[in-house]
PDB file of C-alpha atoms in Angstrom:
ATOM      1  CA  UNK A   1       9.151  12.921   2.612  1.00 89.00           C
ATOM      2  CA  UNK A   2       6.040  13.348   2.241  1.00 92.00           C
ATOM      3  CA  UNK A   3       2.263  13.295   3.644  1.00 94.00           C
ATOM      4  CA  UNK A   4      -0.458  10.320   2.116  1.00 94.00           C
ATOM      5  CA  UNK A   5      -4.132  11.181   2.945  1.00 92.00           C
ATOM      6  CA  UNK A   6      -7.106   8.953   2.988  1.00 91.00           C
ATOM      7  CA  UNK A   7      -7.981   5.337   3.271  1.00 93.00           C
ATOM      8  CA  UNK A   8      -7.718   3.865  -0.282  1.00 94.00           C
ATOM      9  CA  UNK A   9      -4.272   6.355  -1.491  1.00 94.00           C
ATOM     10  CA  UNK A  10      -1.975   5.180   2.154  1.00 94.00           C
ATOM     11  CA  UNK A  11      -3.517   1.383   1.373  1.00 94.00           C
ATOM     12  CA  UNK A  12      -2.266   0.852  -1.996  1.00 94.00           C
ATOM     13  CA  UNK A  13       0.340   3.216  -0.841  1.00 95.00           C
ATOM     14  CA  UNK A  14       1.225   0.014   1.073  1.00 94.00           C
ATOM     15  CA  UNK A  15       0.127  -2.922  -1.178  1.00 93.00           C
ATOM     16  CA  UNK A  16       2.485  -1.487  -4.198  1.00 93.00           C
ATOM     17  CA  UNK A  17       5.898  -1.082  -2.505  1.00 90.00           C
ATOM     18  CA  UNK A  18       6.302   1.755  -4.533  1.00 91.00           C
ATOM     19  CA  UNK A  19       8.002   3.766  -1.848  1.00 93.00           C
ATOM     20  CA  UNK A  20       9.550   3.803   1.346  1.00 94.00           C
ATOM     21  CA  UNK A  21       6.420   4.272   4.505  1.00 95.00           C
ATOM     22  CA  UNK A  22       8.045   5.927   7.533  1.00 96.00           C
ATOM     23  CA  UNK A  23       5.426   6.693   9.836  1.00 95.00           C
ATOM     24  CA  UNK A  24       1.510   6.458  10.123  1.00 95.00           C
ATOM     25  CA  UNK A  25      -1.183   8.789  11.912  1.00 93.00           C
ATOM     26  CA  UNK A  26      -4.362   7.271  12.538  1.00 93.00           C
ATOM     27  CA  UNK A  27      -7.635   9.264  14.441  1.00 91.00           C
ATOM     28  CA  UNK A  28      -8.592   8.199  17.436  1.00 88.00           C
ATOM     29  CA  UNK A  29     -11.864   7.419  16.229  1.00 84.00           C
ATOM     30  CA  UNK A  30     -11.496   5.623  12.305  1.00 82.00           C
ATOM     31  CA  UNK A  31     -12.609   2.115  13.006  1.00 86.00           C
ATOM     32  CA  UNK A  32     -12.267  -0.433   9.849  1.00 87.00           C
ATOM     33  CA  UNK A  33      -8.753   0.010   9.430  1.00 87.00           C
ATOM     34  CA  UNK A  34      -6.872  -2.700   9.635  1.00 90.00           C
ATOM     35  CA  UNK A  35      -6.352  -3.855   6.122  1.00 92.00           C
ATOM     36  CA  UNK A  36      -4.275  -0.832   6.706  1.00 92.00           C
ATOM     37  CA  UNK A  37      -2.930  -1.622  10.301  1.00 89.00           C
ATOM     38  CA  UNK A  38      -1.491  -5.237   9.411  1.00 92.00           C
ATOM     39  CA  UNK A  39       0.153  -3.853   5.623  1.00 92.00           C
ATOM     40  CA  UNK A  40       2.523  -1.365   8.386  1.00 90.00           C
ATOM     41  CA  UNK A  41       3.441  -3.847   9.621  1.00 89.00           C
ATOM     42  CA  UNK A  42       7.258  -3.052  10.571  1.00 88.00           C
ATOM     43  CA  UNK A  43       5.589   1.068  10.217  1.00 93.00           C
ATOM     44  CA  UNK A  44       4.978   3.372  13.549  1.00 95.00           C
ATOM     45  CA  UNK A  45       1.952   3.987  14.537  1.00 93.00           C
ATOM     46  CA  UNK A  46       0.715   7.014  16.518  1.00 91.00           C
ATOM     47  CA  UNK A  47      -2.900   7.169  17.862  1.00 92.00           C
ATOM     48  CA  UNK A  48      -4.158  11.058  17.768  1.00 91.00           C
ATOM     49  CA  UNK A  49      -6.869  13.047  18.010  1.00 93.00           C
ATOM     50  CA  UNK A  50      -8.106  14.250  14.435  1.00 91.00           C
ATOM     51  CA  UNK A  51      -7.345  18.051  15.275  1.00 93.00           C
ATOM     52  CA  UNK A  52      -4.312  16.560  14.833  1.00 92.00           C
ATOM     53  CA  UNK A  53      -3.810  15.391  11.135  1.00 92.00           C
ATOM     54  CA  UNK A  54      -6.180  18.301  10.227  1.00 93.00           C
ATOM     55  CA  UNK A  55      -3.433  20.350  11.305  1.00 94.00           C
ATOM     56  CA  UNK A  56      -1.293  18.626   8.866  1.00 93.00           C
ATOM     57  CA  UNK A  57      -3.007  18.593   5.975  1.00 90.00           C
ATOM     58  CA  UNK A  58      -5.527  21.471   6.319  1.00 89.00           C
ATOM     59  CA  UNK A  59      -7.142  20.780   2.404  1.00 80.00           C
ATOM     60  CA  UNK A  60      -7.434  16.858   2.415  1.00 81.00           C
ATOM     61  CA  UNK A  61      -9.806  14.941   3.030  1.00 87.00           C
ATOM     62  CA  UNK A  62      -7.664  12.599   5.319  1.00 90.00           C
ATOM     63  CA  UNK A  63     -10.732  10.624   6.392  1.00 90.00           C
ATOM     64  CA  UNK A  64      -8.269   9.988   9.735  1.00 91.00           C
ATOM     65  CA  UNK A  65      -5.231   8.723   7.786  1.00 92.00           C
ATOM     66  CA  UNK A  66      -1.834   9.724   7.253  1.00 94.00           C
ATOM     67  CA  UNK A  67       0.530   8.080   6.530  1.00 96.00           C
ATOM     68  CA  UNK A  68       4.547   9.590   5.920  1.00 96.00           C
ATOM     69  CA  UNK A  69       5.675   8.311   2.919  1.00 96.00           C
ATOM     70  CA  UNK A  70       9.418   9.229   0.600  1.00 96.00           C
ATOM     71  CA  UNK A  71       7.920  11.472  -2.538  1.00 95.00           C
ATOM     72  CA  UNK A  72       6.800   9.534  -6.025  1.00 95.00           C
ATOM     73  CA  UNK A  73       9.451   8.645  -7.811  1.00 95.00           C
ATOM     74  CA  UNK A  74       9.226  10.688 -11.085  1.00 96.00           C
ATOM     75  CA  UNK A  75      11.147   9.827 -14.446  1.00 96.00           C
ATOM     76  CA  UNK A  76      12.374  12.442 -16.765  1.00 96.00           C
ATOM     77  CA  UNK A  77      10.779  12.328 -20.055  1.00 96.00           C
ATOM     78  CA  UNK A  78      14.130  11.583 -22.116  1.00 95.00           C
ATOM     79  CA  UNK A  79      15.318   8.095 -19.744  1.00 96.00           C
ATOM     80  CA  UNK A  80      11.633   6.733 -19.759  1.00 97.00           C
ATOM     81  CA  UNK A  81      10.953   6.622 -23.397  1.00 95.00           C
ATOM     82  CA  UNK A  82      14.334   4.666 -23.763  1.00 93.00           C
ATOM     83  CA  UNK A  83      12.525   1.603 -21.647  1.00 91.00           C
ATOM     84  CA  UNK A  84      11.234  -1.334 -22.604  1.00 90.00           C
ATOM     85  CA  UNK A  85       7.736  -1.331 -23.074  1.00 92.00           C
ATOM     86  CA  UNK A  86       4.682  -3.672 -24.032  1.00 92.00           C
ATOM     87  CA  UNK A  87       3.541  -3.194 -28.661  1.00 93.00           C
ATOM     88  CA  UNK A  88      -0.290  -2.376 -27.362  1.00 94.00           C
ATOM     89  CA  UNK A  89       1.267  -0.068 -24.235  1.00 96.00           C
ATOM     90  CA  UNK A  90      -1.369   3.779 -23.843  1.00 97.00           C
ATOM     91  CA  UNK A  91       0.756   6.872 -22.159  1.00 98.00           C
ATOM     92  CA  UNK A  92      -1.181  10.180 -21.542  1.00 98.00           C
ATOM     93  CA  UNK A  93       0.036  13.168 -22.021  1.00 97.00           C
ATOM     94  CA  UNK A  94      -1.457  16.577 -19.966  1.00 97.00           C
ATOM     95  CA  UNK A  95      -1.268  19.641 -21.520  1.00 95.00           C
ATOM     96  CA  UNK A  96      -1.985  22.505 -19.468  1.00 91.00           C
ATOM     97  CA  UNK A  97      -3.877  19.779 -16.388  1.00 93.00           C
ATOM     98  CA  UNK A  98      -3.177  22.638 -14.125  1.00 92.00           C
ATOM     99  CA  UNK A  99      -5.933  21.449 -10.953  1.00 93.00           C
ATOM    100  CA  UNK A 100      -5.031  18.898  -8.757  1.00 93.00           C
ATOM    101  CA  UNK A 101      -8.097  17.028  -8.653  1.00 94.00           C
ATOM    102  CA  UNK A 102      -8.104  16.559 -12.479  1.00 95.00           C
ATOM    103  CA  UNK A 103      -4.781  15.692 -12.358  1.00 96.00           C
ATOM    104  CA  UNK A 104      -5.979  12.723  -9.513  1.00 96.00           C
ATOM    105  CA  UNK A 105      -8.795  11.910 -11.435  1.00 96.00           C
ATOM    106  CA  UNK A 106      -6.733  11.017 -14.827  1.00 97.00           C
ATOM    107  CA  UNK A 107      -4.167   9.585 -13.075  1.00 97.00           C
ATOM    108  CA  UNK A 108      -6.888   7.651 -12.123  1.00 96.00           C
ATOM    109  CA  UNK A 109      -8.833   6.684 -15.076  1.00 97.00           C
ATOM    110  CA  UNK A 110      -5.398   6.361 -16.557  1.00 97.00           C
ATOM    111  CA  UNK A 111      -4.424   3.050 -13.877  1.00 96.00           C
ATOM    112  CA  UNK A 112      -7.522   0.945 -13.536  1.00 95.00           C
ATOM    113  CA  UNK A 113      -7.730   0.620 -17.792  1.00 95.00           C
ATOM    114  CA  UNK A 114      -4.153  -0.735 -17.940  1.00 94.00           C
ATOM    115  CA  UNK A 115      -2.045   2.618 -18.685  1.00 96.00           C
ATOM    116  CA  UNK A 116       1.654   2.467 -17.763  1.00 96.00           C
ATOM    117  CA  UNK A 117       2.571   5.591 -17.386  1.00 97.00           C
ATOM    118  CA  UNK A 118       0.473  10.049 -16.826  1.00 98.00           C
ATOM    119  CA  UNK A 119       2.958  11.992 -19.021  1.00 98.00           C
ATOM    120  CA  UNK A 120       3.004  15.971 -17.491  1.00 96.00           C
ATOM    121  CA  UNK A 121       5.170  19.336 -18.445  1.00 93.00           C
ATOM    122  CA  UNK A 122       7.935  20.398 -16.072  1.00 90.00           C
ATOM    123  CA  UNK A 123       5.773  23.869 -16.042  1.00 86.00           C
ATOM    124  CA  UNK A 124       1.710  24.595 -16.432  1.00 82.00           C
ATOM    125  CA  UNK A 125       1.009  21.446 -14.680  1.00 88.00           C
ATOM    126  CA  UNK A 126      -0.418  20.538 -11.253  1.00 92.00           C
ATOM    127  CA  UNK A 127       1.894  19.480  -8.597  1.00 91.00           C
ATOM    128  CA  UNK A 128       1.415  15.909  -7.315  1.00 93.00           C
ATOM    129  CA  UNK A 129       0.084  17.482  -3.961  1.00 92.00           C
ATOM    130  CA  UNK A 130      -1.715  15.683  -1.302  1.00 91.00           C
ATOM    131  CA  UNK A 131      -4.695  16.754  -3.208  1.00 92.00           C
ATOM    132  CA  UNK A 132      -3.440  15.514  -6.425  1.00 94.00           C
ATOM    133  CA  UNK A 133      -3.210  11.978  -4.665  1.00 93.00           C
ATOM    134  CA  UNK A 134      -6.398  11.416  -2.485  1.00 92.00           C
ATOM    135  CA  UNK A 135      -8.042  12.432  -6.100  1.00 94.00           C
ATOM    136  CA  UNK A 136      -6.301   9.919  -8.002  1.00 95.00           C
ATOM    137  CA  UNK A 137      -6.961   7.089  -5.268  1.00 94.00           C
ATOM    138  CA  UNK A 138      -3.682   4.336  -5.258  1.00 93.00           C
ATOM    139  CA  UNK A 139      -3.850   5.434  -8.782  1.00 95.00           C
ATOM    140  CA  UNK A 140       0.245   7.362  -8.444  1.00 95.00           C
ATOM    141  CA  UNK A 141       1.764   4.421  -6.912  1.00 96.00           C
ATOM    142  CA  UNK A 142       0.419   1.678  -9.950  1.00 95.00           C
ATOM    143  CA  UNK A 143       2.269   3.752 -12.896  1.00 96.00           C
ATOM    144  CA  UNK A 144       5.415   5.275 -13.691  1.00 97.00           C
ATOM    145  CA  UNK A 145       4.999   9.483 -13.525  1.00 98.00           C
ATOM    146  CA  UNK A 146       6.647  11.188 -16.009  1.00 98.00           C
ATOM    147  CA  UNK A 147       7.828  14.559 -16.391  1.00 97.00           C
ATOM    148  CA  UNK A 148       8.839  16.733 -19.129  1.00 96.00           C
ATOM    149  CA  UNK A 149      11.074  19.519 -19.746  1.00 95.00           C
ATOM    150  CA  UNK A 150       9.079  21.112 -23.021  1.00 95.00           C
ATOM    151  CA  UNK A 151       6.624  18.719 -23.485  1.00 95.00           C
ATOM    152  CA  UNK A 152       6.499  19.580 -28.068  1.00 95.00           C
ATOM    153  CA  UNK A 153       9.919  18.004 -28.197  1.00 96.00           C
ATOM    154  CA  UNK A 154       9.307  14.110 -25.966  1.00 96.00           C
ATOM    155  CA  UNK A 155       6.036  14.139 -27.701  1.00 96.00           C
ATOM    156  CA  UNK A 156       8.352  13.888 -30.394  1.00 96.00           C
ATOM    157  CA  UNK A 157      11.003  10.786 -29.020  1.00 96.00           C
ATOM    158  CA  UNK A 158       8.140   8.764 -28.361  1.00 97.00           C
ATOM    159  CA  UNK A 159       7.315   8.955 -32.656  1.00 96.00           C
ATOM    160  CA  UNK A 160      10.393   8.607 -33.627  1.00 95.00           C
ATOM    161  CA  UNK A 161      10.594   5.276 -30.645  1.00 95.00           C
ATOM    162  CA  UNK A 162       7.291   3.856 -32.696  1.00 94.00           C
ATOM    163  CA  UNK A 163       4.197   5.924 -30.622  1.00 96.00           C
ATOM    164  CA  UNK A 164       0.872   6.854 -32.418  1.00 97.00           C
ATOM    165  CA  UNK A 165      -0.453  10.525 -31.319  1.00 97.00           C
ATOM    166  CA  UNK A 166      -3.663  11.464 -30.531  1.00 96.00           C
ATOM    167  CA  UNK A 167      -5.270  14.509 -29.408  1.00 96.00           C
ATOM    168  CA  UNK A 168      -8.509  14.842 -27.918  1.00 94.00           C
ATOM    169  CA  UNK A 169      -9.965  18.365 -29.028  1.00 90.00           C
ATOM    170  CA  UNK A 170     -14.605  18.783 -29.162  1.00 85.00           C
ATOM    171  CA  UNK A 171     -13.698  19.853 -32.512  1.00 85.00           C
ATOM    172  CA  UNK A 172     -11.683  17.584 -34.203  1.00 87.00           C
ATOM    173  CA  UNK A 173     -12.355  16.410 -37.565  1.00 89.00           C
ATOM    174  CA  UNK A 174     -12.105  12.407 -36.135  1.00 92.00           C
ATOM    175  CA  UNK A 175     -14.294  10.191 -34.623  1.00 94.00           C
ATOM    176  CA  UNK A 176     -12.307   8.477 -31.332  1.00 95.00           C
ATOM    177  CA  UNK A 177     -14.711   5.278 -32.673  1.00 95.00           C
ATOM    178  CA  UNK A 178     -13.504   6.091 -36.258  1.00 94.00           C
ATOM    179  CA  UNK A 179     -10.245   5.861 -34.818  1.00 93.00           C
ATOM    180  CA  UNK A 180      -7.785   3.141 -34.124  1.00 94.00           C
ATOM    181  CA  UNK A 181      -6.397   3.059 -30.885  1.00 94.00           C
ATOM    182  CA  UNK A 182      -4.316  -0.500 -31.832  1.00 93.00           C
ATOM    183  CA  UNK A 183      -0.805   0.476 -30.863  1.00 93.00           C
ATOM    184  CA  UNK A 184       1.525   2.076 -28.706  1.00 96.00           C
ATOM    185  CA  UNK A 185      -0.778   5.277 -28.285  1.00 97.00           C
ATOM    186  CA  UNK A 186      -0.549   8.821 -26.351  1.00 98.00           C
ATOM    187  CA  UNK A 187      -3.415  10.630 -25.724  1.00 98.00           C
ATOM    188  CA  UNK A 188      -2.966  13.504 -25.677  1.00 97.00           C
ATOM    189  CA  UNK A 189      -5.266  15.399 -22.733  1.00 95.00           C
ATOM    190  CA  UNK A 190      -6.315  19.524 -22.757  1.00 93.00           C
ATOM    191  CA  UNK A 191      -6.218  21.919 -20.020  1.00 86.00           C
ATOM    192  CA  UNK A 192      -8.678  23.092 -18.569  1.00 79.00           C
ATOM    193  CA  UNK A 193     -10.303  26.229 -20.387  1.00 77.00           C
ATOM    194  CA  UNK A 194      -7.322  26.424 -22.880  1.00 80.00           C
ATOM    195  CA  UNK A 195      -7.098  22.432 -24.294  1.00 86.00           C
ATOM    196  CA  UNK A 196      -4.512  21.484 -26.242  1.00 89.00           C
ATOM    197  CA  UNK A 197      -1.143  24.904 -27.441  1.00 91.00           C
ATOM    198  CA  UNK A 198      -1.739  25.063 -31.410  1.00 91.00           C
ATOM    199  CA  UNK A 199       2.304  23.308 -30.886  1.00 93.00           C
ATOM    200  CA  UNK A 200       1.190  20.023 -29.729  1.00 92.00           C
ATOM    201  CA  UNK A 201      -1.208  20.066 -31.918  1.00 91.00           C
ATOM    202  CA  UNK A 202       0.551  19.628 -35.233  1.00 90.00           C
ATOM    203  CA  UNK A 203       2.231  17.554 -33.244  1.00 87.00           C
ATOM    204  CA  UNK A 204       0.029  14.888 -33.230  1.00 93.00           C
ATOM    205  CA  UNK A 205      -1.141  12.070 -35.278  1.00 94.00           C
ATOM    206  CA  UNK A 206      -4.767  12.235 -34.878  1.00 92.00           C
ATOM    207  CA  UNK A 207      -6.958  14.682 -33.486  1.00 94.00           C
ATOM    208  CA  UNK A 208      -9.884  13.166 -32.554  1.00 95.00           C
ATOM    209  CA  UNK A 209     -13.222  14.241 -30.794  1.00 90.00           C
ATOM    210  CA  UNK A 210     -16.190  12.056 -28.409  1.00 90.00           C
ATOM    211  CA  UNK A 211     -19.760  12.927 -29.589  1.00 88.00           C
ATOM    212  CA  UNK A 212     -22.065  14.631 -28.025  1.00 87.00           C
ATOM    213  CA  UNK A 213     -25.300  14.097 -28.886  1.00 82.00           C
ATOM    214  CA  UNK A 214     -26.676  15.711 -25.493  1.00 82.00           C
ATOM    215  CA  UNK A 215     -27.773  19.807 -25.289  1.00 75.00           C
ATOM    216  CA  UNK A 216     -23.802  19.349 -23.162  1.00 79.00           C
ATOM    217  CA  UNK A 217     -20.765  20.646 -25.971  1.00 70.00           C
ATOM    218  CA  UNK A 218     -17.677  19.618 -23.477  1.00 78.00           C
ATOM    219  CA  UNK A 219     -16.690  17.358 -21.450  1.00 83.00           C
ATOM    220  CA  UNK A 220     -14.368  17.941 -17.804  1.00 87.00           C
ATOM    221  CA  UNK A 221     -10.331  16.618 -18.439  1.00 91.00           C
ATOM    222  CA  UNK A 222     -10.668  13.689 -16.908  1.00 93.00           C
ATOM    223  CA  UNK A 223     -14.180  12.636 -17.953  1.00 94.00           C
ATOM    224  CA  UNK A 224     -12.793  13.135 -21.493  1.00 93.00           C
ATOM    225  CA  UNK A 225      -9.217  10.573 -20.150  1.00 95.00           C
ATOM    226  CA  UNK A 226     -11.527   8.345 -18.742  1.00 96.00           C
ATOM    227  CA  UNK A 227     -13.265   7.554 -22.016  1.00 96.00           C
ATOM    228  CA  UNK A 228     -10.555   7.789 -24.005  1.00 96.00           C
ATOM    229  CA  UNK A 229      -8.956   4.945 -21.889  1.00 97.00           C
ATOM    230  CA  UNK A 230     -11.636   2.555 -22.186  1.00 96.00           C
ATOM    231  CA  UNK A 231     -12.257   3.189 -25.750  1.00 95.00           C
ATOM    232  CA  UNK A 232      -8.351   2.060 -26.046  1.00 95.00           C
ATOM    233  CA  UNK A 233      -9.024  -1.643 -23.788  1.00 94.00           C
ATOM    234  CA  UNK A 234     -12.077  -1.993 -25.652  1.00 94.00           C
ATOM    235  CA  UNK A 235      -9.720  -2.253 -28.893  1.00 93.00           C
ATOM    236  CA  UNK A 236      -7.796  -3.911 -27.698  1.00 89.00           C
ATOM    237  CA  UNK A 237      -9.876  -6.991 -25.735  1.00 81.00           C
ATOM    238  CA  UNK A 238     -11.655  -7.195 -29.731  1.00 61.00           C
ATOM    239  CA  UNK A 239      -8.463  -7.691 -31.354  1.00 58.00           C
ATOM    240  CA  UNK A 240      -7.355 -10.488 -28.761  1.00 55.00           C
ATOM    241  CA  UNK A 241     -10.905 -11.741 -29.373  1.00 53.00           C
ATOM    242  CA  UNK A 242      -9.857 -11.299 -33.582  1.00 52.00           C
ATOM    243  CA  UNK A 243      -6.607 -12.573 -33.796  1.00 47.00           C
ATOM    244  CA  UNK A 244      -7.446 -16.055 -31.271  1.00 47.00           C
ATOM    245  CA  UNK A 245     -10.121 -16.910 -32.992  1.00 42.00           C
TER     246      UNK A 245
END
């Protein structure tokens, strides 16, 4: 079992019902928790000093709320790729994103923009930790988490299954605003500092950049992911409108 920290992550965990919840710990002075209490009906609820919650997760901002639950389910990439997905599905793949806050923020954006999952390597990746879960603000409860023993092989299998793959890089030759991101698309986001590995880059169908006219020439991985996901969604909305007119 693991601890889910924070009001929004706990609320979304209870709403989604993706994993079994076992007990809820609330700080004595915590207020405004009516929605959480209502969803936690049937789960043991303990009210305790905030210091006890601090001892359980000393490195997490728990906001006076901790939920003990089963671990998040994680798919094996080979099994997930066999699943049936919509023809315009969006998948985010992470290559070397090791910062748990960046990982969580990317998952949050992916869930918000309707991506079906986040793919990451078994090694060279941030763990699904309480810090990442808190940063995801409930996003991990609403999409598939997919682990690949070999990310390059997983991307190759996705391409064979009909997915297009696009790497985001600051020095890429093509602008994301001019790319066709409709259809099944995998957005590949590189890690902090090192970016996307050469073998992953070579695997991609497209290399895309987000044009930056300002004085700063690069963006945080989670910001880049959010912009790319928004563009994917915009193109789908436009495509749907055009088709129906």
